[in-house]
Tab-separated table of C-alpha atoms in Angstrom:
chain	number	residue	atom	x	y	z
A	1	MET	CA	1.373	-1.204	-38.188
A	2	ILE	CA	-2.377	-0.598	-37.608
A	3	GLU	CA	-4.666	-2.096	-39.824
A	4	VAL	CA	-8.589	-0.707	-39.244
A	5	ASP	CA	-11.395	-2.578	-41.299
A	6	VAL	CA	-14.342	-1.835	-39.594
A	7	SER	CA	-17.628	-2.688	-41.637
A	8	ARG	CA	-19.917	-1.548	-39.234
A	9	LYS	CA	-20.299	-0.310	-35.639
A	10	ALA	CA	-23.316	0.284	-33.926
A	11	TYR	CA	-24.966	0.877	-30.461
A	12	ARG	CA	-28.361	-0.331	-29.406
A	13	GLN	CA	-30.120	2.399	-27.966
A	14	ASP	CA	-32.088	1.555	-24.725
A	15	HIS	CA	-34.986	3.810	-25.078
A	16	ASP	CA	-36.318	2.251	-28.591
A	17	LEU	CA	-34.320	-0.610	-29.341
A	18	SER	CA	-33.209	0.642	-32.190
A	19	GLU	CA	-29.691	0.671	-33.240
A	20	LEU	CA	-27.757	3.317	-33.956
A	21	VAL	CA	-24.504	2.892	-36.627
A	22	VAL	CA	-21.998	5.199	-35.695
A	23	LEU	CA	-18.955	3.955	-38.186
A	24	ARG	CA	-19.684	2.647	-41.490
A	25	ASP	CA	-17.056	1.070	-44.230
A	26	ILE	CA	-13.722	2.241	-42.384
A	27	ARG	CA	-10.432	1.192	-43.759
A	28	PHE	CA	-7.152	2.577	-43.340
A	29	SER	CA	-3.858	1.341	-42.055
A	30	VAL	CA	-0.874	3.447	-40.138
A	31	GLU	CA	2.484	2.818	-40.324
A	32	PRO	CA	4.718	2.370	-37.850
A	33	GLY	CA	6.086	6.163	-36.108
A	34	GLN	CA	3.274	7.859	-38.402
A	35	PHE	CA	1.317	10.787	-36.732
A	36	CYS	CA	-2.217	10.449	-37.703
A	37	CYS	CA	-4.880	12.884	-36.951
A	38	ILE	CA	-8.190	12.107	-36.901
A	39	VAL	CA	-10.920	14.897	-37.682
A	40	GLY	CA	-14.529	14.929	-37.492
A	41	PRO	CA	-17.502	16.321	-35.389
A	42	SER	CA	-18.961	15.353	-32.456
A	43	GLY	CA	-20.819	11.984	-32.131
A	44	CYS	CA	-19.102	10.783	-35.439
A	45	GLY	CA	-17.241	7.915	-33.610
A	46	LYS	CA	-13.831	8.944	-33.185
A	47	THR	CA	-13.814	7.665	-29.522
A	48	SER	CA	-15.093	4.268	-30.595
A	49	LEU	CA	-12.692	4.117	-32.878
A	50	LEU	CA	-10.054	4.291	-30.196
A	51	ASN	CA	-11.713	1.872	-28.165
A	52	MET	CA	-11.619	-0.468	-31.341
A	53	ILE	CA	-8.206	0.341	-31.464
A	54	SER	CA	-7.088	-0.147	-28.380
A	55	GLY	CA	-8.926	-3.190	-27.551
A	56	LEU	CA	-11.488	-1.967	-24.932
A	57	ASP	CA	-14.528	-2.311	-27.376
A	58	GLU	CA	-14.653	-5.824	-29.379
A	59	ASP	CA	-17.853	-5.409	-30.455
A	60	PHE	CA	-18.477	-4.334	-33.999
A	61	SER	CA	-18.245	-6.277	-37.361
A	62	GLY	CA	-14.426	-6.364	-39.255
A	63	SER	CA	-11.432	-6.566	-37.750
A	64	VAL	CA	-8.394	-4.330	-36.260
A	65	ARG	CA	-4.761	-5.812	-36.610
A	66	ILE	CA	-1.825	-4.330	-34.512
A	67	ASP	CA	1.369	-5.930	-35.926
A	68	GLY	CA	-0.810	-8.532	-37.853
A	69	GLY	CA	-2.616	-9.478	-34.208
A	70	ALA	CA	-5.563	-8.702	-31.772
A	71	PRO	CA	-5.303	-5.402	-30.101
A	72	SER	CA	-5.239	-7.178	-26.864
A	73	ALA	CA	-2.341	-9.078	-27.806
A	74	GLY	CA	0.110	-6.469	-28.483
A	75	PRO	CA	2.042	-4.354	-25.559
A	76	PRO	CA	-0.484	-1.646	-23.910
A	77	PRO	CA	-0.928	1.335	-25.864
A	78	GLY	CA	-1.181	4.977	-24.183
A	79	TYR	CA	-4.603	5.842	-23.872
A	80	MET	CA	-5.793	9.697	-22.919
A	81	PHE	CA	-9.253	9.111	-22.416
A	82	GLN	CA	-11.741	12.195	-23.434
A	83	SER	CA	-12.379	12.769	-19.410
A	84	SER	CA	-9.269	12.330	-16.927
A	85	ARG	CA	-10.415	9.521	-15.634
A	86	LEU	CA	-7.530	9.120	-12.985
A	87	MET	CA	-8.070	7.322	-9.587
A	88	PRO	CA	-9.333	10.002	-7.085
A	89	TRP	CA	-7.603	8.101	-4.285
A	90	LEU	CA	-4.081	8.449	-5.460
A	91	ARG	CA	-2.096	10.987	-5.606
A	92	VAL	CA	-0.683	13.126	-8.612
A	93	ARG	CA	2.407	10.890	-8.804
A	94	GLU	CA	0.816	7.628	-7.594
A	95	ASN	CA	-1.510	7.976	-10.619
A	96	VAL	CA	1.066	8.213	-12.782
A	97	ASP	CA	2.859	5.513	-11.637
A	98	LEU	CA	0.030	2.982	-11.241
A	99	VAL	CA	0.747	2.161	-15.060
A	100	THR	CA	4.421	1.876	-15.129
A	101	ASN	CA	5.269	-1.160	-16.174
A	102	ASP	CA	9.246	-1.150	-15.786
A	103	SER	CA	11.732	0.564	-13.745
A	104	ALA	CA	12.760	3.189	-16.054
A	105	ALA	CA	9.338	4.505	-16.291
A	106	ARG	CA	9.027	4.294	-12.867
A	107	GLU	CA	12.163	6.764	-11.838
A	108	ASN	CA	10.867	8.607	-14.979
A	109	VAL	CA	7.540	10.013	-13.282
A	110	ASP	CA	9.059	13.178	-11.515
A	111	GLU	CA	10.470	14.084	-14.349
A	112	LEU	CA	8.160	13.731	-16.526
A	113	LEU	CA	5.624	15.637	-14.189
A	114	ARG	CA	7.890	18.748	-14.054
A	115	GLU	CA	8.272	18.571	-17.687
A	116	ILE	CA	4.197	19.281	-17.951
A	117	GLY	CA	4.520	21.630	-15.297
A	118	LEU	CA	3.416	20.150	-11.912
A	119	GLU	CA	6.044	19.368	-9.803
A	120	ASP	CA	4.404	21.409	-7.168
A	121	PHE	CA	1.388	19.138	-7.243
A	122	VAL	CA	2.872	15.625	-7.189
A	123	ASP	CA	1.122	15.206	-3.842
A	124	ALA	CA	-1.852	16.615	-4.521
A	125	TYR	CA	-4.971	14.353	-5.064
A	126	PRO	CA	-6.834	14.723	-8.305
A	127	GLY	CA	-9.673	16.430	-6.417
A	128	GLN	CA	-7.709	19.401	-5.925
A	129	LEU	CA	-6.574	19.894	-9.115
A	130	SER	CA	-8.168	22.301	-11.890
A	131	GLY	CA	-9.577	20.332	-14.696
A	132	GLY	CA	-6.431	21.576	-17.262
A	133	MET	CA	-4.594	19.857	-14.481
A	134	ARG	CA	-5.683	16.420	-14.176
A	135	ARG	CA	-5.453	16.549	-18.092
A	136	ARG	CA	-2.472	17.183	-17.635
A	137	VAL	CA	-2.072	14.137	-15.402
A	138	ALA	CA	-3.820	11.882	-17.572
A	139	LEU	CA	-1.394	12.554	-20.354
A	140	ALA	CA	1.848	11.738	-18.286
A	141	ARG	CA	0.182	8.654	-17.493
A	142	ALA	CA	-0.657	8.251	-20.955
A	143	ILE	CA	2.935	9.041	-22.018
A	144	ILE	CA	4.969	7.490	-19.306
A	145	ASN	CA	5.639	4.517	-20.736
A	146	GLU	CA	6.886	5.663	-23.860
A	147	PRO	CA	4.499	3.520	-25.708
A	148	SER	CA	4.753	2.276	-29.045
A	149	LEU	CA	0.974	2.933	-30.038
A	150	LEU	CA	-0.321	6.549	-28.568
A	151	LEU	CA	-4.120	6.902	-28.563
A	152	LEU	CA	-5.239	10.445	-27.661
A	153	ASP	CA	-8.927	11.441	-27.290
A	154	GLU	CA	-9.166	15.320	-27.803
A	155	PRO	CA	-6.472	15.603	-25.016
A	156	PHE	CA	-6.039	19.337	-25.101
A	157	LEU	CA	-9.450	20.777	-25.141
A	158	SER	CA	-10.059	23.184	-22.752
A	159	LEU	CA	-6.649	23.577	-21.831
A	160	ASP	CA	-5.728	27.706	-22.434
A	161	THR	CA	-3.142	28.178	-25.387
A	162	PRO	CA	0.082	28.541	-24.279
A	163	VAL	CA	-0.433	25.712	-21.968
A	164	ALA	CA	-1.557	23.340	-25.096
A	165	ASN	CA	1.039	24.546	-27.457
A	166	ARG	CA	4.002	23.751	-24.217
A	167	LEU	CA	1.983	20.143	-24.518
A	168	ARG	CA	1.922	19.720	-27.720
A	169	ARG	CA	5.868	20.296	-28.189
A	170	LEU	CA	6.123	17.950	-25.660
A	171	LEU	CA	3.895	15.361	-27.367
A	172	ILE	CA	5.837	15.975	-30.488
A	173	ASP	CA	9.259	15.478	-28.306
A	174	VAL	CA	8.153	12.385	-26.645
A	175	CYS	CA	6.838	10.249	-29.885
A	176	GLY	CA	9.904	11.256	-31.486
A	177	ARG	CA	12.075	10.162	-28.936
A	178	ARG	CA	10.441	6.733	-29.384
A	179	SER	CA	8.852	6.870	-33.187
A	180	SER	CA	5.356	5.946	-31.441
A	181	THR	CA	2.386	5.690	-33.677
A	182	VAL	CA	0.226	8.327	-32.711
A	183	LEU	CA	-3.973	8.226	-33.168
A	184	PHE	CA	-4.949	11.630	-32.465
A	185	VAL	CA	-8.618	12.441	-32.080
A	186	THR	CA	-9.668	16.159	-32.598
A	187	HIS	CA	-11.953	18.531	-33.886
A	188	ASP	CA	-9.725	21.462	-34.057
A	189	LEU	CA	-8.283	21.557	-38.144
A	190	ARG	CA	-5.329	23.813	-37.000
A	191	GLU	CA	-3.759	21.943	-34.157
A	192	ALA	CA	-4.327	18.340	-36.507
A	193	LEU	CA	-2.033	20.211	-39.250
A	194	TYR	CA	0.638	21.616	-36.436
A	195	LEU	CA	0.588	18.382	-35.035
A	196	ALA	CA	0.123	15.452	-38.073
A	197	ASP	CA	1.900	13.499	-40.584
A	198	ARG	CA	-2.010	12.819	-41.742
A	199	VAL	CA	-5.008	13.989	-41.496
A	200	LEU	CA	-8.162	11.604	-41.626
A	201	PHE	CA	-11.309	13.095	-41.943
A	202	ILE	CA	-14.672	11.188	-40.955
A	203	SER	CA	-17.973	12.427	-41.779
A	204	SER	CA	-20.520	13.075	-39.267
A	205	ARG	CA	-22.959	10.117	-37.987
A	206	PRO	CA	-22.345	7.607	-39.626
A	207	GLY	CA	-18.822	8.476	-39.999
A	208	GLU	CA	-17.197	7.379	-42.785
A	209	ILE	CA	-13.896	8.299	-43.585
A	210	VAL	CA	-14.173	11.755	-46.960
A	211	LEU	CA	-10.492	12.404	-46.647
A	212	ASP	CA	-7.236	11.172	-46.505
A	213	HIS	CA	-4.439	14.049	-46.663
A	214	LEU	CA	-0.577	13.570	-46.023
A	215	VAL	CA	0.373	16.734	-44.021
A	216	ASP	CA	3.677	17.915	-45.881
A	217	ILE	CA	5.085	21.010	-43.931
A	218	PRO	CA	8.272	20.705	-43.004
A	219	ARG	CA	8.933	20.261	-39.050
A	220	PRO	CA	9.406	22.036	-36.664
A	221	ARG	CA	6.445	23.821	-37.502
A	222	VAL	CA	4.896	26.272	-35.594
A	223	PRO	CA	1.580	26.755	-33.916
A	224	GLU	CA	-0.745	28.747	-36.091
A	225	GLY	CA	2.024	29.542	-38.232
A	226	GLU	CA	1.165	30.436	-41.962
A	227	ASP	CA	1.688	27.628	-43.622
A	228	ILE	CA	-0.946	25.791	-41.768
A	229	GLU	CA	-3.175	28.667	-42.028
A	230	LEU	CA	-2.821	28.120	-45.835
A	231	LEU	CA	-2.979	24.689	-46.061
A	232	ARG	CA	-6.473	24.973	-43.971
A	233	LEU	CA	-7.819	27.037	-46.639
A	234	GLU	CA	-6.728	25.010	-48.949
A	235	LEU	CA	-8.480	21.688	-48.163
A	236	LEU	CA	-12.043	24.085	-46.769
A	237	LYS	CA	-11.916	25.010	-50.547
A	238	LYS	CA	-11.208	22.023	-52.177
A	239	ASP	CA	-13.990	20.141	-50.126
A	240	PRO	CA	-16.217	22.842	-48.158
A	241	GLN	CA	-18.177	20.055	-47.033
A	242	LEU	CA	-15.253	18.527	-45.245
A	243	LEU	CA	-15.851	20.014	-41.874
A	244	SER	CA	-19.642	20.194	-42.109
A	245	GLY	CA	-21.454	19.873	-38.688
A	246	LEU	CA	-17.563	20.556	-37.578
A	247	VAL	CA	-17.564	23.742	-35.334
A	248	GLU	CA	-13.822	25.116	-34.954
A	249	ASN	CA	-12.172	26.193	-32.270
A	250	ASP	CA	-15.464	26.360	-29.868
A	251	GLU	CA	-14.142	24.580	-26.811
A	252	ASN	CA	-17.644	25.045	-25.198
A	253	SER	CA	-19.643	23.473	-27.875
A	254	HIS	CA	-18.147	20.304	-27.198
A	255	GLN	CA	-20.346	17.242	-26.217
A	256	GLY	CA	-18.668	13.513	-25.292
B	1	MET	CA	-11.988	23.660	3.801
B	2	LYS	CA	-13.484	25.868	6.401
B	3	PRO	CA	-10.762	25.855	9.382
B	4	SER	CA	-12.952	27.744	11.696
B	5	ILE	CA	-15.757	25.019	12.219
B	6	ARG	CA	-13.165	22.365	11.522
B	7	ASN	CA	-10.887	23.275	14.246
B	8	TRP	CA	-12.682	23.891	17.552
B	9	SER	CA	-16.619	23.907	17.120
B	10	ILE	CA	-16.818	20.283	16.141
B	11	PRO	CA	-15.241	18.758	19.087
B	12	TRP	CA	-17.046	21.316	21.248
B	13	LEU	CA	-20.204	20.304	19.791
B	14	ARG	CA	-19.501	16.652	20.660
B	15	VAL	CA	-18.875	17.379	24.242
B	16	GLY	CA	-21.341	19.887	24.940
B	17	SER	CA	-24.035	17.605	23.749
B	18	LEU	CA	-22.432	14.988	26.143
B	19	ILE	CA	-22.704	16.619	29.180
B	20	LEU	CA	-25.691	18.002	28.393
B	21	PHE	CA	-27.076	14.544	28.048
B	22	ILE	CA	-25.492	13.727	31.270
B	23	ALA	CA	-27.472	16.876	32.721
B	24	ILE	CA	-30.869	15.979	31.703
B	25	TRP	CA	-30.425	12.215	33.187
B	26	GLN	CA	-29.407	13.888	36.709
B	27	LEU	CA	-32.003	16.086	36.872
B	28	ALA	CA	-34.438	13.288	35.720
B	29	ALA	CA	-32.766	10.962	38.271
B	30	GLU	CA	-33.586	14.031	40.805
B	31	PHE	CA	-37.231	13.368	40.231
B	32	VAL	CA	-37.759	9.943	40.261
B	33	ASP	CA	-36.849	6.732	42.563
B	34	ARG	CA	-33.220	5.492	42.850
B	35	GLN	CA	-34.286	2.105	42.250
B	36	ILE	CA	-35.972	3.028	39.275
B	37	LEU	CA	-33.421	5.403	37.676
B	38	PRO	CA	-29.875	5.913	39.143
B	39	GLY	CA	-27.951	8.569	38.454
B	40	PRO	CA	-24.968	8.687	36.585
B	41	TYR	CA	-22.819	8.852	39.341
B	42	GLN	CA	-24.277	6.035	40.940
B	43	VAL	CA	-24.047	4.001	37.565
B	44	LEU	CA	-20.198	4.796	37.320
B	45	LEU	CA	-20.264	3.577	40.603
B	46	SER	CA	-21.495	0.149	40.457
B	47	VAL	CA	-19.585	0.232	37.101
B	48	ILE	CA	-16.502	0.749	39.462
B	49	ASP	CA	-17.780	-1.766	41.637
B	50	HIS	CA	-18.624	-4.770	39.039
B	51	ILE	CA	-15.124	-3.796	38.330
B	52	ASP	CA	-13.726	-4.753	41.484
B	53	ARG	CA	-14.923	-7.863	41.894
B	54	GLY	CA	-13.422	-8.922	38.640
B	55	GLU	CA	-17.072	-10.609	36.957
B	56	LEU	CA	-17.535	-6.855	34.667
B	57	VAL	CA	-14.462	-8.064	32.598
B	58	PHE	CA	-15.056	-11.053	32.581
B	59	HIS	CA	-18.551	-11.087	31.085
B	60	LEU	CA	-17.163	-7.926	28.737
B	61	LEU	CA	-14.159	-10.200	27.196
B	62	ALA	CA	-16.553	-12.922	26.566
B	63	THR	CA	-19.298	-10.785	25.080
B	64	LEU	CA	-16.258	-8.927	23.174
B	65	ALA	CA	-14.555	-12.035	21.536
B	66	ARG	CA	-18.398	-13.278	20.064
B	67	VAL	CA	-18.283	-10.034	18.937
B	68	LEU	CA	-15.290	-9.927	17.036
B	69	ILE	CA	-15.569	-13.358	16.023
B	70	SER	CA	-18.837	-13.213	14.530
B	71	PHE	CA	-18.611	-9.729	12.900
B	72	VAL	CA	-15.231	-10.755	11.201
B	73	PHE	CA	-17.469	-14.048	9.580
B	74	ALA	CA	-20.388	-12.266	8.274
B	75	MET	CA	-17.962	-9.592	6.755
B	76	ALA	CA	-15.684	-11.519	4.777
B	77	LEU	CA	-18.523	-13.907	3.885
B	78	GLY	CA	-20.725	-10.941	3.172
B	79	VAL	CA	-18.535	-8.625	1.628
B	80	ALA	CA	-17.233	-11.632	-1.000
B	81	LEU	CA	-21.317	-12.536	-1.883
B	82	GLY	CA	-21.968	-8.675	-2.297
B	83	ILE	CA	-19.525	-8.199	-4.407
B	84	VAL	CA	-20.204	-11.438	-6.547
B	85	MET	CA	-24.030	-10.373	-6.913
B	86	GLY	CA	-23.370	-6.879	-7.878
B	87	ARG	CA	-20.979	-7.875	-10.691
B	88	ASN	CA	-23.022	-10.859	-12.259
B	89	ARG	CA	-26.816	-10.739	-12.924
B	90	ASN	CA	-27.248	-13.958	-13.247
B	91	TRP	CA	-25.927	-14.823	-9.242
B	92	ASP	CA	-28.033	-11.533	-8.261
B	93	ALA	CA	-31.237	-12.827	-9.696
B	94	ALA	CA	-30.720	-16.188	-8.245
B	95	LEU	CA	-29.688	-15.230	-4.655
B	96	ASP	CA	-32.178	-12.390	-3.962
B	97	GLY	CA	-34.815	-14.472	-2.975
B	98	VAL	CA	-33.251	-16.066	-0.474
B	99	LEU	CA	-31.554	-12.545	0.697
B	100	ILE	CA	-34.706	-10.508	0.973
B	101	LEU	CA	-35.713	-13.582	3.368
B	102	ALA	CA	-32.933	-13.623	5.250
B	103	LEU	CA	-33.152	-9.877	5.633
B	104	ASN	CA	-36.480	-10.275	7.275
B	105	LEU	CA	-35.988	-13.389	9.308
B	106	PRO	CA	-36.517	-12.518	12.793
B	107	ALA	CA	-32.969	-12.004	14.860
B	108	LEU	CA	-35.105	-13.980	17.541
B	109	VAL	CA	-36.452	-16.745	15.317
B	110	THR	CA	-32.719	-17.772	13.850
B	111	ILE	CA	-31.279	-17.510	17.485
B	112	ILE	CA	-33.904	-20.293	18.465
B	113	LEU	CA	-33.476	-22.256	15.374
B	114	CYS	CA	-29.627	-22.513	15.804
B	115	TYR	CA	-29.724	-23.244	19.629
B	116	LEU	CA	-32.495	-25.928	18.630
B	117	TRP	CA	-30.395	-27.713	15.930
B	118	PHE	CA	-26.931	-27.186	16.544
B	119	GLY	CA	-27.431	-27.270	20.755
B	120	LEU	CA	-26.771	-24.137	23.584
B	121	GLY	CA	-23.431	-24.097	22.545
B	122	GLU	CA	-20.632	-21.371	21.312
B	123	PHE	CA	-20.676	-22.808	17.542
B	124	ALA	CA	-24.938	-22.423	17.420
B	125	ALA	CA	-24.257	-18.535	19.268
B	126	ILE	CA	-22.086	-17.094	17.046
B	127	LEU	CA	-23.424	-19.005	13.775
B	128	ALA	CA	-26.831	-16.998	14.647
B	129	VAL	CA	-25.424	-13.614	15.234
B	130	ALA	CA	-23.123	-13.859	11.608
B	131	ILE	CA	-26.679	-15.277	10.148
B	132	ASN	CA	-28.418	-12.160	11.221
B	133	LYS	CA	-25.512	-9.862	10.195
B	134	PHE	CA	-24.265	-11.322	6.637
B	135	PRO	CA	-27.613	-10.229	4.537
B	136	VAL	CA	-27.172	-6.601	5.767
B	137	VAL	CA	-23.501	-6.659	4.631
B	138	VAL	CA	-24.775	-8.784	1.208
B	139	VAL	CA	-27.352	-5.656	0.139
B	140	ASN	CA	-24.939	-2.769	1.515
B	141	MET	CA	-21.411	-4.317	-0.797
B	142	ARG	CA	-24.129	-5.020	-3.868
B	143	GLU	CA	-24.779	-1.613	-4.097
B	144	GLY	CA	-21.117	-0.628	-3.844
B	145	ALA	CA	-20.336	-3.200	-6.348
B	146	ARG	CA	-23.270	-1.883	-8.583
B	147	ALA	CA	-21.802	1.515	-8.566
B	148	VAL	CA	-18.071	0.901	-9.437
B	149	ASP	CA	-16.829	2.841	-12.021
B	150	GLN	CA	-16.803	1.374	-15.457
B	151	ASP	CA	-14.553	4.139	-16.944
B	152	LEU	CA	-11.905	3.506	-14.914
B	153	LEU	CA	-11.987	0.275	-14.845
B	154	GLN	CA	-11.222	0.554	-18.535
B	155	VAL	CA	-8.232	2.414	-17.764
B	156	ALA	CA	-7.249	-0.721	-15.811
B	157	LYS	CA	-8.037	-2.702	-18.682
B	158	VAL	CA	-6.158	-0.666	-21.731
B	159	PHE	CA	-3.139	-0.375	-19.587
B	160	ARG	CA	-3.148	-4.143	-18.783
B	161	LEU	CA	-2.548	-3.528	-14.928
B	162	GLU	CA	-1.655	-6.851	-12.940
B	163	TRP	CA	-4.417	-8.472	-11.003
B	164	ARG	CA	-2.958	-7.080	-7.872
B	165	LYS	CA	-2.902	-3.061	-8.864
B	166	ARG	CA	-6.102	-3.430	-10.457
B	167	TRP	CA	-7.634	-4.974	-7.751
B	168	PHE	CA	-6.454	-3.184	-4.859
B	169	GLN	CA	-5.540	0.271	-6.520
B	170	VAL	CA	-8.500	0.523	-9.049
B	171	TYR	CA	-11.300	-1.961	-7.642
B	172	LEU	CA	-11.478	-2.210	-3.990
B	173	PRO	CA	-10.791	1.602	-3.251
B	174	GLN	CA	-14.422	2.418	-4.858
B	175	LEU	CA	-15.962	-0.042	-2.442
B	176	TYR	CA	-14.166	1.377	0.812
B	177	PRO	CA	-17.239	3.912	1.586
B	178	TYR	CA	-19.521	0.840	1.474
B	179	LEU	CA	-17.199	-1.255	3.605
B	180	LEU	CA	-16.634	1.243	6.028
B	181	ALA	CA	-20.778	1.955	6.395
B	182	SER	CA	-21.248	-2.096	6.522
B	183	ALA	CA	-18.303	-1.834	9.447
B	184	ARG	CA	-20.090	0.700	11.543
B	185	SER	CA	-23.195	-0.566	11.413
B	186	GLY	CA	-22.578	-4.063	11.696
B	187	LEU	CA	-20.686	-3.540	14.693
B	188	ALA	CA	-23.808	-1.857	16.391
B	189	LEU	CA	-25.650	-4.598	15.109
B	190	VAL	CA	-23.711	-7.505	16.222
B	191	TRP	CA	-23.343	-6.323	19.644
B	192	LYS	CA	-26.918	-5.789	19.941
B	193	ILE	CA	-27.730	-9.118	18.851
B	194	VAL	CA	-24.690	-11.226	20.810
B	195	LEU	CA	-26.526	-9.708	24.142
B	196	VAL	CA	-29.810	-11.338	23.026
B	197	VAL	CA	-27.748	-14.749	22.531
B	198	GLU	CA	-26.172	-14.870	25.629
B	199	LEU	CA	-29.307	-14.052	27.368
B	200	LEU	CA	-31.019	-17.165	25.821
B	201	GLY	CA	-28.371	-19.889	25.475
B	202	ARG	CA	-24.932	-19.118	27.394
B	203	SER	CA	-23.931	-19.163	31.010
B	204	ASN	CA	-21.542	-15.809	30.701
B	205	GLY	CA	-21.175	-12.406	29.006
B	206	VAL	CA	-23.146	-9.196	29.335
B	207	GLY	CA	-26.542	-10.719	27.903
B	208	PHE	CA	-26.135	-13.450	30.775
B	209	GLN	CA	-25.606	-11.083	33.492
B	210	LEU	CA	-28.300	-8.271	32.354
B	211	GLY	CA	-30.167	-11.279	32.743
B	212	ILE	CA	-29.146	-12.388	36.381
B	213	TYR	CA	-29.896	-8.698	37.035
B	214	PHE	CA	-33.589	-8.216	35.062
B	215	GLN	CA	-34.757	-10.967	37.735
B	216	PHE	CA	-32.972	-8.913	40.603
B	217	PHE	CA	-34.828	-5.897	39.646
B	218	ASP	CA	-31.160	-4.458	39.756
B	219	ILE	CA	-31.274	-1.221	37.538
B	220	THR	CA	-27.971	0.196	38.295
B	221	SER	CA	-26.089	-3.086	37.630
B	222	ILE	CA	-28.065	-3.361	34.305
B	223	LEU	CA	-27.050	0.542	33.309
B	224	ALA	CA	-23.360	-0.025	34.341
B	225	TYR	CA	-23.200	-3.067	32.275
B	226	SER	CA	-24.728	-1.420	29.304
B	227	PHE	CA	-22.089	1.437	29.359
B	228	ALA	CA	-19.600	-0.534	30.086
B	229	PHE	CA	-20.387	-2.459	27.143
B	230	ILE	CA	-21.024	0.748	24.958
B	231	ALA	CA	-17.465	2.236	25.966
B	232	VAL	CA	-16.240	-0.510	24.687
B	233	VAL	CA	-18.035	-0.578	21.272
B	234	MET	CA	-17.074	3.560	21.204
B	235	ALA	CA	-13.433	2.807	21.999
B	236	ILE	CA	-13.336	0.569	18.748
B	237	GLU	CA	-15.055	2.993	16.614
B	238	TYR	CA	-12.228	5.605	17.497
B	239	LEU	CA	-9.395	3.623	17.863
B	240	LEU	CA	-9.681	1.732	14.960
B	241	ILE	CA	-12.627	2.600	12.720
B	242	THR	CA	-12.063	6.175	12.649
B	243	PRO	CA	-7.972	6.000	12.032
B	244	LEU	CA	-9.345	3.607	9.467
B	245	ASP	CA	-11.619	6.083	7.516
B	246	ARG	CA	-9.115	8.827	7.921
B	247	ARG	CA	-6.772	6.651	6.151
B	248	LEU	CA	-8.809	4.933	3.431
B	249	MET	CA	-10.746	8.185	2.736
B	250	GLY	CA	-8.088	11.349	3.331
B	251	TRP	CA	-8.393	11.634	-0.355
B	252	ARG	CA	-11.797	13.313	-0.634
B	253	PRO	CA	-11.902	16.690	-0.502
């Protein structure tokens, strides 16, 4: 159970010492095993939110509790950052192996790399891979321990559709196996509706929750299926302001 | 990758430039008094002669021992302090002034002071060399520690890596280029200072011998000793540091 109660998160800006408020009054909780997508425009504080939940960022007003304790007290989450953040001096296999925390996970590294289609590159260095392949390694690193909490920050951005869909299925598989709780940041509403049990919509900066929607489309779902498209249009009709400032399906427009 | 350049032209350029240098030297020696500038062949004969008599190897080893001890000493302390100063602003602010002072202290001054304070002994000699090398290592490693990628440290933090993995697989590899640069420039600097230390206050070593041949105006022997020691330093570079570089930095595309 994740309980988030953040009244304010601000960054001090270097150039004029003013404060930039990125999140305000964010309150929600996520049940164990729930797949929760967080949708919102660039710069609305989605990444900040993940950093707070992962325990990386402790500088904010409010509290984040995981199973009643501080984020850094529980078992380590799997975290896939927005950039791949692989160690350039470690080979692909070593990069995934680096974070394994038991022998079962260690034995699983090669199998997982095969599942995400990198079996021919296990001995390559990240510098020899394409950007999309590096993302896949980063995904493998995030899920290798089958963590009870998985944090994913726009993981499938800039991957081509077939590969992204394959990885989405893999993700659903892995999460189902361990009934992981997932927080998945994206600005692609179709992707969110395909994957999620629940979607949280965050407004542009300062980010506030504008809609908390439970997705009741039965599984297994079809990516870009008709029911997903219908739900998407329905949501947009109900609240046209929902996605203001959010550019859909435009992969190049994304900024950190 | 450019295999054509990698595979054959680079080694040839290396060998070619060396041959050119020897040729120019030989040519110059033809026009000048042999006493003033002996040719390369003459110097080579002199090296062999000094080896035959046994003293060259003895003095070479004495110098090498001093170089290695003071090098290890300066590197170990310099790396540690450099990392501390690069990571911690307070330590950096507190020690930066002393560091600049140490950087600008002439080698000769530290050597003379060490001999005066600690006597004309081995300890003073090695300490003087280490003091000269130490601040350079600190500055270099501080730069490295400042450039460490915080994003990668966050990965280590969020996955709660144990300290050994965090240190040896995430943190230290980012400092390897700086470590190797320090080792390379350090080796060159240290052996030059060791010679001065030996000239001023020891009774063996290459520096001591050079002092003697200086008094005898024996330029051939001076060059013989210099090249013998340069050969040793180059051997360390190619047999130790270059393989280490390949091992540590092999991931670079």
